């Protein structure tokens, strides 16, 4: 039996394999709400333009609401023979309201329909990402405020570099996640144009009011070129691009949490709520949420590459290849939201081990730069010479198996006779961070300013 939607020229129905490869209903049923919203806007516009009667439009409107409640209530029977969500909805509408259902598709194609539905869906996900990022940023700000003066080691090459404050480290992620938030906001702005009314590819001879449907669906304006409207998926790719960068940030932080929660570091205790145990080793408390965030990010990168690859060779306008856009984005969005929520939970719950952070902050000659800076400031040495002298002092301490502040004044003077007792004042980690008062620096005072600035921005 030929297809009831487009089978006019077909004598035979599709092979079972054809049906299987062609059907997208298994996944695009997630677009049901957007599809029905789009159809309602289209029907109302058709009536307003006198293309269909008000009576038919009203029947369509009522019928679509019935179909939506069936789908949301779980009683809707999805059919693979009807390929996708668009035809499933329309076929059911016909069963519910009869003849007027056939008028809904006037001046419309599945090409502009799916482009519209998918934009609406991705737009919602951009909003969800923005909300998720805001929550994460707030959790980071709380940590930063509480620990504005806790000292910890700052690393380069994962080797001790200079002491920093806990608050400063948290605020570094606030900066990163805020840029992610900005990327989703930008992408949302750019994607917010309506493809509806572009029809198959060329526009339509019916006097559609595309402005009206655009407005009804919350778009800023209709897409200006019908070919472009139905054939690009750059809005989804921008979402995936922003998601990939955000995921990369999440993964770096997750990696730090894995390291920090180890018995060797003991920088943080993750909460029981965001950890798991081992079935054999009774002592274990594993940072699984962080590990899963680190791993799930792979899917998001994968989705980005997959959709780029689907799109890259397609001639204008629509090709069926583009049906493969959805699953990737669904999966990436689901996992991004989950990762954001899990990270927010971990960050809110985690307890910094302040004594362990402070002990680690002083290890590894972390104040060597402070010593070199002192030689410059007080003795007027050129920095390169000061660097060299300090290096000799580090070697001396290393030889004696002690830290820099443990050297005696005599040890120091043996290397540079002009060094005085005063130098010990700069070798402490608290002095070190307090002295980093340059704009953007790690000094507690600077960190508190940044926390306050970000809070004000968020509340704006
Ligand atoms: N299910 C299709 C998709 O997701 C809808 C558009 C189909 N258009 C067409 N001309 N076959 O892309």
Short mmCIF file of C-alpha atoms and ligand atoms in Angstrom, two decimals:
data_model
loop_
_atom_site.label_atom_id
_atom_site.label_comp_id
_atom_site.label_asym_id
_atom_site.label_seq_id
_atom_site.Cartn_x
_atom_site.Cartn_y
_atom_site.Cartn_z
CA UNK A 1 0.00 0.00 0.00
CA UNK A 2 1.42 3.36 -1.05
CA UNK A 3 2.17 6.10 1.51
CA UNK A 4 -0.92 8.09 2.47
CA UNK A 5 1.04 11.36 2.68
CA UNK A 6 3.02 11.33 -0.53
CA UNK A 7 2.10 8.06 -2.27
CA UNK A 8 0.07 9.52 -5.17
CA UNK A 9 2.60 8.56 -7.79
CA UNK A 10 3.61 5.27 -6.16
CA UNK A 11 2.10 1.92 -7.09
CA UNK A 12 3.89 -0.03 -4.36
CA UNK A 13 4.71 0.63 -0.73
CA UNK A 14 8.30 0.72 0.54
CA UNK A 15 10.40 -2.32 1.30
CA UNK A 16 10.72 -3.05 5.01
CA UNK A 17 14.40 -2.10 4.87
CA UNK A 18 13.54 1.17 3.13
CA UNK A 19 11.06 1.90 5.88
CA UNK A 20 13.65 1.12 8.55
CA UNK A 21 16.39 3.31 7.12
CA UNK A 22 13.97 6.12 6.31
CA UNK A 23 12.11 6.41 9.59
CA UNK A 24 13.16 8.99 12.12
CA UNK A 25 10.15 8.68 14.41
CA UNK A 26 12.22 6.63 16.87
CA UNK A 27 14.09 9.77 17.82
CA UNK A 28 12.35 12.81 16.36
CA UNK A 29 9.30 12.23 18.54
CA UNK A 30 11.25 14.45 20.92
CA UNK A 31 10.21 17.32 18.63
CA UNK A 32 6.48 16.70 19.19
CA UNK A 33 5.82 19.79 21.27
CA UNK A 34 7.76 22.05 18.91
CA UNK A 35 6.06 20.48 15.89
CA UNK A 36 2.61 21.14 17.30
CA UNK A 37 3.52 24.68 18.34
CA UNK A 38 4.77 25.37 14.82
CA UNK A 39 1.63 23.91 13.26
CA UNK A 40 -0.62 25.97 15.50
CA UNK A 41 1.20 29.14 14.53
CA UNK A 42 1.01 28.19 10.85
CA UNK A 43 -2.73 27.39 10.99
CA UNK A 44 -3.56 30.63 12.80
CA UNK A 45 -1.62 32.57 10.17
CA UNK A 46 -3.31 30.74 7.28
CA UNK A 47 -6.68 31.78 8.72
CA UNK A 48 -5.58 35.36 9.37
CA UNK A 49 -4.50 35.59 5.73
CA UNK A 50 -7.80 34.12 4.50
CA UNK A 51 -6.03 31.05 3.09
CA UNK A 52 -8.13 28.69 5.22
CA UNK A 53 -11.38 29.43 7.06
CA UNK A 54 -11.46 30.39 10.73
CA UNK A 55 -13.60 27.32 11.32
CA UNK A 56 -10.96 25.00 9.87
CA UNK A 57 -8.23 26.80 11.79
CA UNK A 58 -10.17 26.36 15.01
CA UNK A 59 -10.68 22.65 14.31
CA UNK A 60 -6.96 22.29 13.60
CA UNK A 61 -6.05 24.15 16.77
CA UNK A 62 -8.30 21.99 18.95
CA UNK A 63 -7.20 18.83 17.20
CA UNK A 64 -3.52 19.60 17.66
CA UNK A 65 -4.07 20.12 21.38
CA UNK A 66 -5.75 16.72 21.57
CA UNK A 67 -2.82 15.13 19.73
CA UNK A 68 -0.33 16.85 22.04
CA UNK A 69 -2.12 15.60 25.14
CA UNK A 70 -2.15 12.08 23.69
CA UNK A 71 1.60 12.26 23.08
CA UNK A 72 2.34 13.72 26.49
CA UNK A 73 0.00 11.24 28.16
CA UNK A 74 1.78 8.34 26.46
CA UNK A 75 -1.27 6.98 24.64
CA UNK A 76 -0.14 8.08 21.16
CA UNK A 77 0.68 5.24 18.76
CA UNK A 78 3.78 6.21 16.79
CA UNK A 79 4.04 4.58 13.40
CA UNK A 80 7.26 3.83 11.51
CA UNK A 81 5.34 3.76 8.24
CA UNK A 82 4.59 7.44 8.83
CA UNK A 83 8.35 8.10 8.97
CA UNK A 84 8.64 11.07 11.24
CA UNK A 85 6.98 13.20 13.90
CA UNK A 86 5.53 15.59 11.33
CA UNK A 87 3.56 12.95 9.46
CA UNK A 88 2.64 11.07 12.61
CA UNK A 89 1.07 14.19 14.06
CA UNK A 90 -0.71 15.14 10.85
CA UNK A 91 -2.07 11.63 10.26
CA UNK A 92 -3.47 11.51 13.78
CA UNK A 93 -4.92 15.00 13.36
CA UNK A 94 -6.80 13.69 10.32
CA UNK A 95 -8.22 10.84 12.41
CA UNK A 96 -9.32 13.30 15.10
CA UNK A 97 -10.76 16.18 13.02
CA UNK A 98 -11.16 14.79 9.50
CA UNK A 99 -10.95 16.90 6.35
CA UNK A 100 -9.61 20.23 7.73
CA UNK A 101 -6.40 18.41 8.75
CA UNK A 102 -5.50 18.19 5.08
CA UNK A 103 -5.45 22.00 4.84
CA UNK A 104 -2.78 22.49 7.50
CA UNK A 105 0.12 21.77 5.17
CA UNK A 106 -0.85 24.57 2.73
CA UNK A 107 2.18 26.66 1.84
CA UNK A 108 4.41 24.50 3.99
CA UNK A 109 6.87 21.64 3.47
CA UNK A 110 8.40 19.24 5.91
CA UNK A 111 11.64 20.98 5.04
CA UNK A 112 10.72 24.29 6.66
CA UNK A 113 8.69 22.42 9.26
CA UNK A 114 11.61 20.34 10.53
CA UNK A 115 14.00 23.29 10.37
CA UNK A 116 11.57 25.26 12.52
CA UNK A 117 10.94 22.47 15.02
CA UNK A 118 14.63 21.79 15.42
CA UNK A 119 15.52 25.44 15.89
CA UNK A 120 12.89 25.73 18.60
CA UNK A 121 14.31 22.65 20.29
CA UNK A 122 17.93 23.79 20.12
CA UNK A 123 16.89 27.25 21.33
CA UNK A 124 15.36 25.64 24.44
CA UNK A 125 18.58 23.76 25.00
CA UNK A 126 20.63 26.93 24.71
CA UNK A 127 18.39 28.38 27.43
CA UNK A 128 18.86 25.24 29.53
CA UNK A 129 22.64 25.46 29.13
CA UNK A 130 22.57 29.11 30.15
CA UNK A 131 20.53 28.22 33.25
CA UNK A 132 22.83 25.31 34.08
CA UNK A 133 25.91 27.48 33.73
CA UNK A 134 24.43 30.17 35.95
CA UNK A 135 23.84 27.62 38.69
CA UNK A 136 27.38 26.31 38.36
CA UNK A 137 28.83 29.82 38.45
CA UNK A 138 26.87 30.60 41.61
CA UNK A 139 28.21 27.46 43.28
CA UNK A 140 31.75 28.49 42.32
CA UNK A 141 31.22 32.00 43.65
CA UNK A 142 30.12 30.58 47.00
CA UNK A 143 33.29 28.48 47.16
CA UNK A 144 35.42 31.44 46.11
CA UNK A 145 33.94 33.75 48.69
CA UNK A 146 34.38 31.27 51.51
CA UNK A 147 37.93 30.46 50.54
CA UNK A 148 39.14 33.83 49.34
CA UNK A 149 42.17 33.59 51.63
CA UNK A 150 42.82 29.88 51.79
CA UNK A 151 46.21 29.23 50.21
CA UNK A 152 46.94 26.33 47.91
CA UNK A 153 49.65 25.52 45.41
CA UNK A 154 49.30 26.97 41.96
CA UNK A 155 50.71 24.63 39.34
CA UNK A 156 52.31 24.77 35.95
CA UNK A 157 53.18 21.42 34.36
CA UNK A 158 51.39 20.05 37.46
CA UNK A 159 54.58 21.02 39.31
CA UNK A 160 54.37 23.48 42.20
CA UNK A 161 54.70 26.98 40.79
CA UNK A 162 53.52 29.73 43.16
CA UNK A 163 50.96 29.81 45.95
CA UNK A 164 47.50 30.95 44.93
CA UNK A 165 44.24 31.27 46.80
CA UNK A 166 41.41 28.78 46.65
CA UNK A 167 39.12 31.64 45.74
CA UNK A 168 41.35 32.59 42.83
CA UNK A 169 41.31 29.06 41.48
CA UNK A 170 37.50 28.90 41.72
CA UNK A 171 37.23 32.29 40.03
CA UNK A 172 39.33 31.07 37.11
CA UNK A 173 36.50 28.65 36.34
CA UNK A 174 33.94 31.40 36.82
CA UNK A 175 35.67 33.25 33.98
CA UNK A 176 35.68 30.18 31.74
CA UNK A 177 32.09 29.19 32.40
CA UNK A 178 30.97 32.79 31.95
CA UNK A 179 32.50 32.84 28.49
CA UNK A 180 30.66 29.57 27.79
CA UNK A 181 27.48 31.24 28.92
CA UNK A 182 28.22 34.11 26.55
CA UNK A 183 28.76 31.69 23.67
CA UNK A 184 25.35 30.08 24.23
CA UNK A 185 23.78 33.52 24.48
CA UNK A 186 25.36 34.62 21.20
CA UNK A 187 24.40 31.41 19.44
CA UNK A 188 20.84 31.76 20.66
CA UNK A 189 20.61 35.27 19.26
CA UNK A 190 21.90 34.21 15.87
CA UNK A 191 19.66 31.14 15.60
CA UNK A 192 16.51 33.04 16.51
CA UNK A 193 15.13 33.45 12.99
CA UNK A 194 12.14 31.55 11.68
CA UNK A 195 12.47 29.14 8.73
CA UNK A 196 8.68 28.65 8.66
CA UNK A 197 7.20 29.75 5.35
CA UNK A 198 10.34 28.96 3.36
CA UNK A 199 8.34 25.92 2.23
CA UNK A 200 10.30 23.26 0.34
CA UNK A 201 13.10 25.57 -0.77
CA UNK A 202 11.77 28.40 -2.93
CA UNK A 203 9.08 30.02 -0.83
CA UNK A 204 5.43 29.75 -1.79
CA UNK A 205 2.78 31.36 -3.96
CA UNK A 206 0.38 31.59 -1.01
CA UNK A 207 0.30 35.00 0.67
CA UNK A 208 1.86 33.81 3.93
CA UNK A 209 2.62 36.24 6.74
CA UNK A 210 5.99 34.98 7.86
CA UNK A 211 6.38 37.84 10.29
CA UNK A 212 3.29 36.66 12.13
CA UNK A 213 4.42 33.05 12.54
CA UNK A 214 7.92 34.20 13.49
CA UNK A 215 6.48 36.36 16.24
CA UNK A 216 4.09 33.69 17.46
CA UNK A 217 7.03 31.30 17.91
CA UNK A 218 9.22 33.81 19.68
CA UNK A 219 11.61 34.33 16.77
CA UNK A 220 13.08 37.77 16.18
CA UNK A 221 12.30 37.67 12.44
CA UNK A 222 11.81 35.27 9.53
CA UNK A 223 14.92 33.89 7.78
CA UNK A 224 15.51 36.12 4.79
CA UNK A 225 16.41 33.43 2.25
CA UNK A 226 14.24 30.37 1.77
CA UNK A 227 17.08 28.19 0.45
CA UNK A 228 19.23 29.02 3.44
CA UNK A 229 16.31 28.61 5.84
CA UNK A 230 15.72 24.95 4.99
CA UNK A 231 19.25 23.85 4.28
CA UNK A 232 21.60 25.06 6.98
CA UNK A 233 22.11 23.53 10.37
CA UNK A 234 24.74 25.97 11.54
CA UNK A 235 22.49 26.87 14.49
CA UNK A 236 22.85 23.31 15.75
CA UNK A 237 26.57 23.36 15.02
CA UNK A 238 27.03 26.57 16.97
CA UNK A 239 25.22 24.96 19.85
CA UNK A 240 27.53 21.95 19.60
CA UNK A 241 30.55 24.23 19.30
CA UNK A 242 29.62 26.12 22.44
CA UNK A 243 28.78 22.80 24.10
CA UNK A 244 32.16 21.34 23.12
CA UNK A 245 34.13 24.22 24.59
CA UNK A 246 32.02 24.16 27.73
CA UNK A 247 32.49 20.40 27.92
CA UNK A 248 36.24 20.85 27.62
CA UNK A 249 36.16 23.23 30.60
CA UNK A 250 34.02 20.81 32.58
CA UNK A 251 36.43 18.02 31.80
CA UNK A 252 39.49 19.95 32.98
CA UNK A 253 37.77 20.78 36.23
CA UNK A 254 36.60 17.20 36.59
CA UNK A 255 40.19 16.04 36.15
CA UNK A 256 41.32 18.42 38.90
CA UNK A 257 38.65 17.09 41.23
CA UNK A 258 39.80 13.53 40.56
CA UNK A 259 43.37 14.51 41.41
CA UNK A 260 42.42 16.69 44.37
CA UNK A 261 40.25 14.03 46.00
CA UNK A 262 43.00 11.38 45.90
CA UNK A 263 44.68 10.19 49.12
CA UNK A 264 47.94 11.64 47.79
CA UNK A 265 46.56 15.16 47.40
CA UNK A 266 43.67 15.30 49.91
CA UNK A 267 42.83 18.85 48.76
CA UNK A 268 39.09 18.21 48.81
CA UNK A 269 36.55 15.82 50.22
CA UNK A 270 33.73 15.17 47.79
CA UNK A 271 30.35 14.55 49.34
CA UNK A 272 28.89 11.09 49.73
CA UNK A 273 26.05 12.27 47.53
CA UNK A 274 28.42 12.64 44.60
CA UNK A 275 30.71 9.66 45.19
CA UNK A 276 30.45 5.91 44.95
CA UNK A 277 32.03 2.97 46.73
CA UNK A 278 33.79 -0.20 45.66
CA UNK A 279 32.23 -3.64 45.90
CA UNK A 280 35.52 -5.15 47.08
CA UNK A 281 37.61 -2.40 48.71
CA UNK A 282 35.74 -1.16 51.76
CA UNK A 283 37.79 2.00 52.17
CA UNK A 284 37.00 3.36 48.69
CA UNK A 285 35.15 6.54 47.94
CA UNK A 286 35.45 7.17 44.25
CA UNK A 287 34.89 10.45 42.37
CA UNK A 288 32.73 8.74 39.72
CA UNK A 289 30.70 11.82 38.87
CA UNK A 290 33.88 13.69 37.97
CA UNK A 291 35.16 10.74 35.96
CA UNK A 292 31.88 10.42 34.08
CA UNK A 293 31.85 14.11 33.28
CA UNK A 294 35.39 13.74 31.94
CA UNK A 295 34.29 10.79 29.81
CA UNK A 296 30.88 11.95 28.60
CA UNK A 297 32.47 14.97 27.04
CA UNK A 298 33.66 12.59 24.29
CA UNK A 299 30.11 12.25 23.06
CA UNK A 300 29.74 15.99 22.76
CA UNK A 301 32.95 16.36 20.75
CA UNK A 302 31.79 13.36 18.69
CA UNK A 303 28.43 14.94 17.94
CA UNK A 304 30.14 18.09 16.77
CA UNK A 305 32.38 16.20 14.35
CA UNK A 306 29.52 13.95 13.21
CA UNK A 307 27.19 16.81 12.30
CA UNK A 308 29.98 18.81 10.64
CA UNK A 309 30.67 15.73 8.55
CA UNK A 310 27.00 15.22 7.66
CA UNK A 311 26.71 18.81 6.48
CA UNK A 312 30.01 19.49 4.81
CA UNK A 313 29.32 18.16 1.29
CA UNK A 314 25.62 18.83 0.88
CA UNK A 315 24.50 20.83 -2.14
CA UNK A 316 21.65 23.26 -1.45
CA UNK A 317 18.94 22.85 -0.42
CA UNK A 318 17.51 20.00 1.70
CA UNK A 319 18.93 16.48 1.50
CA UNK A 320 17.78 13.56 3.57
CA UNK A 321 21.25 13.43 5.11
CA UNK A 322 20.02 16.22 7.32
CA UNK A 323 17.66 13.89 9.12
CA UNK A 324 20.85 12.65 10.81
CA UNK A 325 21.27 16.02 12.54
CA UNK A 326 18.97 15.32 15.45
CA UNK A 327 20.22 12.33 17.40
CA UNK A 328 23.68 13.81 17.73
CA UNK A 329 22.36 17.05 19.13
CA UNK A 330 19.86 15.31 21.42
CA UNK A 331 22.59 13.16 22.91
CA UNK A 332 25.06 16.01 23.25
CA UNK A 333 22.48 18.27 24.90
CA UNK A 334 21.33 15.56 27.32
CA UNK A 335 24.86 14.82 28.39
CA UNK A 336 25.87 18.45 28.65
CA UNK A 337 22.93 19.24 30.95
CA UNK A 338 23.71 16.18 33.06
CA UNK A 339 27.38 17.11 33.28
CA UNK A 340 26.55 20.70 34.27
CA UNK A 341 24.14 19.55 36.95
CA UNK A 342 26.57 16.95 38.31
CA UNK A 343 29.40 19.47 38.41
CA UNK A 344 27.19 21.98 40.19
CA UNK A 345 26.29 19.35 42.78
CA UNK A 346 29.90 18.36 43.34
CA UNK A 347 31.08 21.94 43.63
CA UNK A 348 28.30 22.90 46.05
CA UNK A 349 28.99 19.92 48.28
CA UNK A 350 32.78 19.66 48.21
CA UNK A 351 34.78 20.58 51.30
CA UNK A 352 38.24 21.98 50.88
CA UNK A 353 40.83 20.54 53.25
CA UNK A 354 42.29 23.88 54.28
CA UNK A 355 45.29 22.61 56.32
CA UNK A 356 46.27 20.19 53.53
CA UNK A 357 45.99 22.96 50.95
CA UNK A 358 48.15 25.24 53.06
CA UNK A 359 50.80 22.58 53.71
CA UNK A 360 50.96 21.80 50.02
CA UNK A 361 51.09 25.49 49.15
CA UNK A 362 54.45 25.87 50.91
CA UNK A 363 56.02 22.71 49.55
CA UNK A 364 58.18 22.58 46.43
CA UNK A 365 59.88 25.95 46.93
CA UNK A 366 56.69 27.71 45.93
CA UNK A 367 57.89 31.10 47.19
CA UNK A 368 61.13 31.12 45.20
CA UNK A 369 59.73 33.84 42.94
CA UNK A 370 58.93 35.95 46.03
CA UNK A 371 62.56 35.58 47.11
CA UNK A 372 63.83 36.64 43.68
CA UNK A 373 61.41 39.59 43.65
CA UNK A 374 62.76 40.62 47.10
CA UNK A 375 66.33 40.62 45.78
CA UNK A 376 65.19 42.92 42.97
CA UNK A 377 63.13 45.20 45.15
CA UNK A 378 65.40 45.51 48.19
CA UNK A 379 68.89 44.92 46.81
CA UNK A 380 68.23 46.45 43.40
CA UNK A 381 69.50 43.34 41.59
CA UNK A 382 68.60 42.82 37.94
CA UNK A 383 65.86 40.15 37.83
CA UNK A 384 67.98 37.72 35.83
CA UNK A 385 70.72 37.81 38.52
CA UNK A 386 68.14 37.49 41.27
CA UNK A 387 66.70 34.46 39.48
CA UNK A 388 70.15 32.88 39.44
CA UNK A 389 70.87 33.57 43.12
CA UNK A 390 67.49 32.18 44.11
CA UNK A 391 68.14 29.10 42.01
CA UNK A 392 71.34 28.49 43.98
CA UNK A 393 69.41 28.86 47.24
CA UNK A 394 66.79 26.36 46.04
CA UNK A 395 69.58 23.93 45.17
CA UNK A 396 71.06 24.44 48.63
CA UNK A 397 67.71 23.79 50.35
CA UNK A 398 67.11 20.77 48.17
CA UNK A 399 70.57 19.48 49.14
CA UNK A 400 69.71 19.89 52.81
CA UNK A 401 66.29 18.31 52.32
CA UNK A 402 64.46 21.40 53.59
CA UNK A 403 62.24 24.18 52.25
CA UNK A 404 63.39 27.75 51.55
CA UNK A 405 62.13 29.25 54.85
CA UNK A 406 64.12 26.56 56.72
CA UNK A 407 67.50 27.86 55.48
CA UNK A 408 69.45 29.91 58.01
CA UNK A 409 70.47 33.49 57.33
CA UNK A 410 74.07 32.26 57.20
CA UNK A 411 73.11 29.73 54.49
CA UNK A 412 71.58 32.57 52.52
CA UNK A 413 74.45 34.97 53.01
CA UNK A 414 76.89 32.33 51.85
CA UNK A 415 75.24 32.70 48.45
CA UNK A 416 74.46 36.44 48.56
CA UNK A 417 76.07 38.38 51.45
CA UNK A 418 73.70 41.35 51.21
CA UNK A 419 70.63 39.26 52.17
CA UNK A 420 69.14 40.29 55.54
CA UNK A 421 66.73 38.78 58.06
CA UNK A 422 63.95 40.73 56.38
CA UNK A 423 63.89 38.21 53.52
CA UNK A 424 62.11 35.64 55.68
CA UNK A 425 59.07 37.91 55.64
CA UNK A 426 58.41 37.12 51.97
CA UNK A 427 58.92 33.37 52.19
CA UNK A 428 55.57 32.64 53.84
CA UNK A 429 52.70 31.57 51.60
CA UNK A 430 50.21 34.04 53.07
CA UNK A 431 52.57 36.95 52.43
CA UNK A 432 53.15 35.61 48.98
CA UNK A 433 49.50 35.59 47.92
CA UNK A 434 48.75 38.86 49.70
CA UNK A 435 51.50 40.55 47.69
CA UNK A 436 49.99 39.52 44.32
CA UNK A 437 47.83 42.61 44.18
CA UNK A 438 48.13 43.29 40.45
CA UNK A 439 44.79 43.44 38.65
CA UNK A 440 43.61 39.86 38.11
CA UNK A 441 46.11 38.60 40.68
CA UNK A 442 45.59 36.03 43.41
CA UNK A 443 45.56 38.38 46.45
CA UNK A 444 42.49 37.74 48.64
CA UNK A 445 41.50 41.36 48.29
CA UNK A 446 41.50 41.10 44.50
CA UNK A 447 39.59 37.83 44.61
CA UNK A 448 36.88 39.38 46.79
CA UNK A 449 36.52 42.23 44.32
CA UNK A 450 36.03 39.74 41.50
CA UNK A 451 33.48 37.73 43.46
CA UNK A 452 31.50 40.89 44.17
CA UNK A 453 31.70 42.02 40.55
CA UNK A 454 30.45 38.67 39.24
CA UNK A 455 27.65 38.50 41.76
CA UNK A 456 26.46 41.95 40.72
CA UNK A 457 26.64 40.93 37.05
CA UNK A 458 24.65 37.75 37.65
CA UNK A 459 21.96 39.51 39.62
CA UNK A 460 21.62 42.09 36.89
N1 LIG B 1 12.23 13.63 8.87
C1 LIG B 1 12.80 14.59 8.01
C2 LIG B 1 14.04 15.20 8.67
O1 LIG B 1 14.20 15.03 9.81
C3 LIG B 1 11.82 15.68 7.72
C4 LIG B 1 12.05 16.41 6.45
C5 LIG B 1 11.76 15.52 5.31
N2 LIG B 1 11.72 16.22 4.07
C6 LIG B 1 11.77 15.60 2.93
N3 LIG B 1 11.73 16.29 1.88
N4 LIG B 1 11.88 14.30 2.85
O2 LIG B 1 14.89 15.80 8.03
#
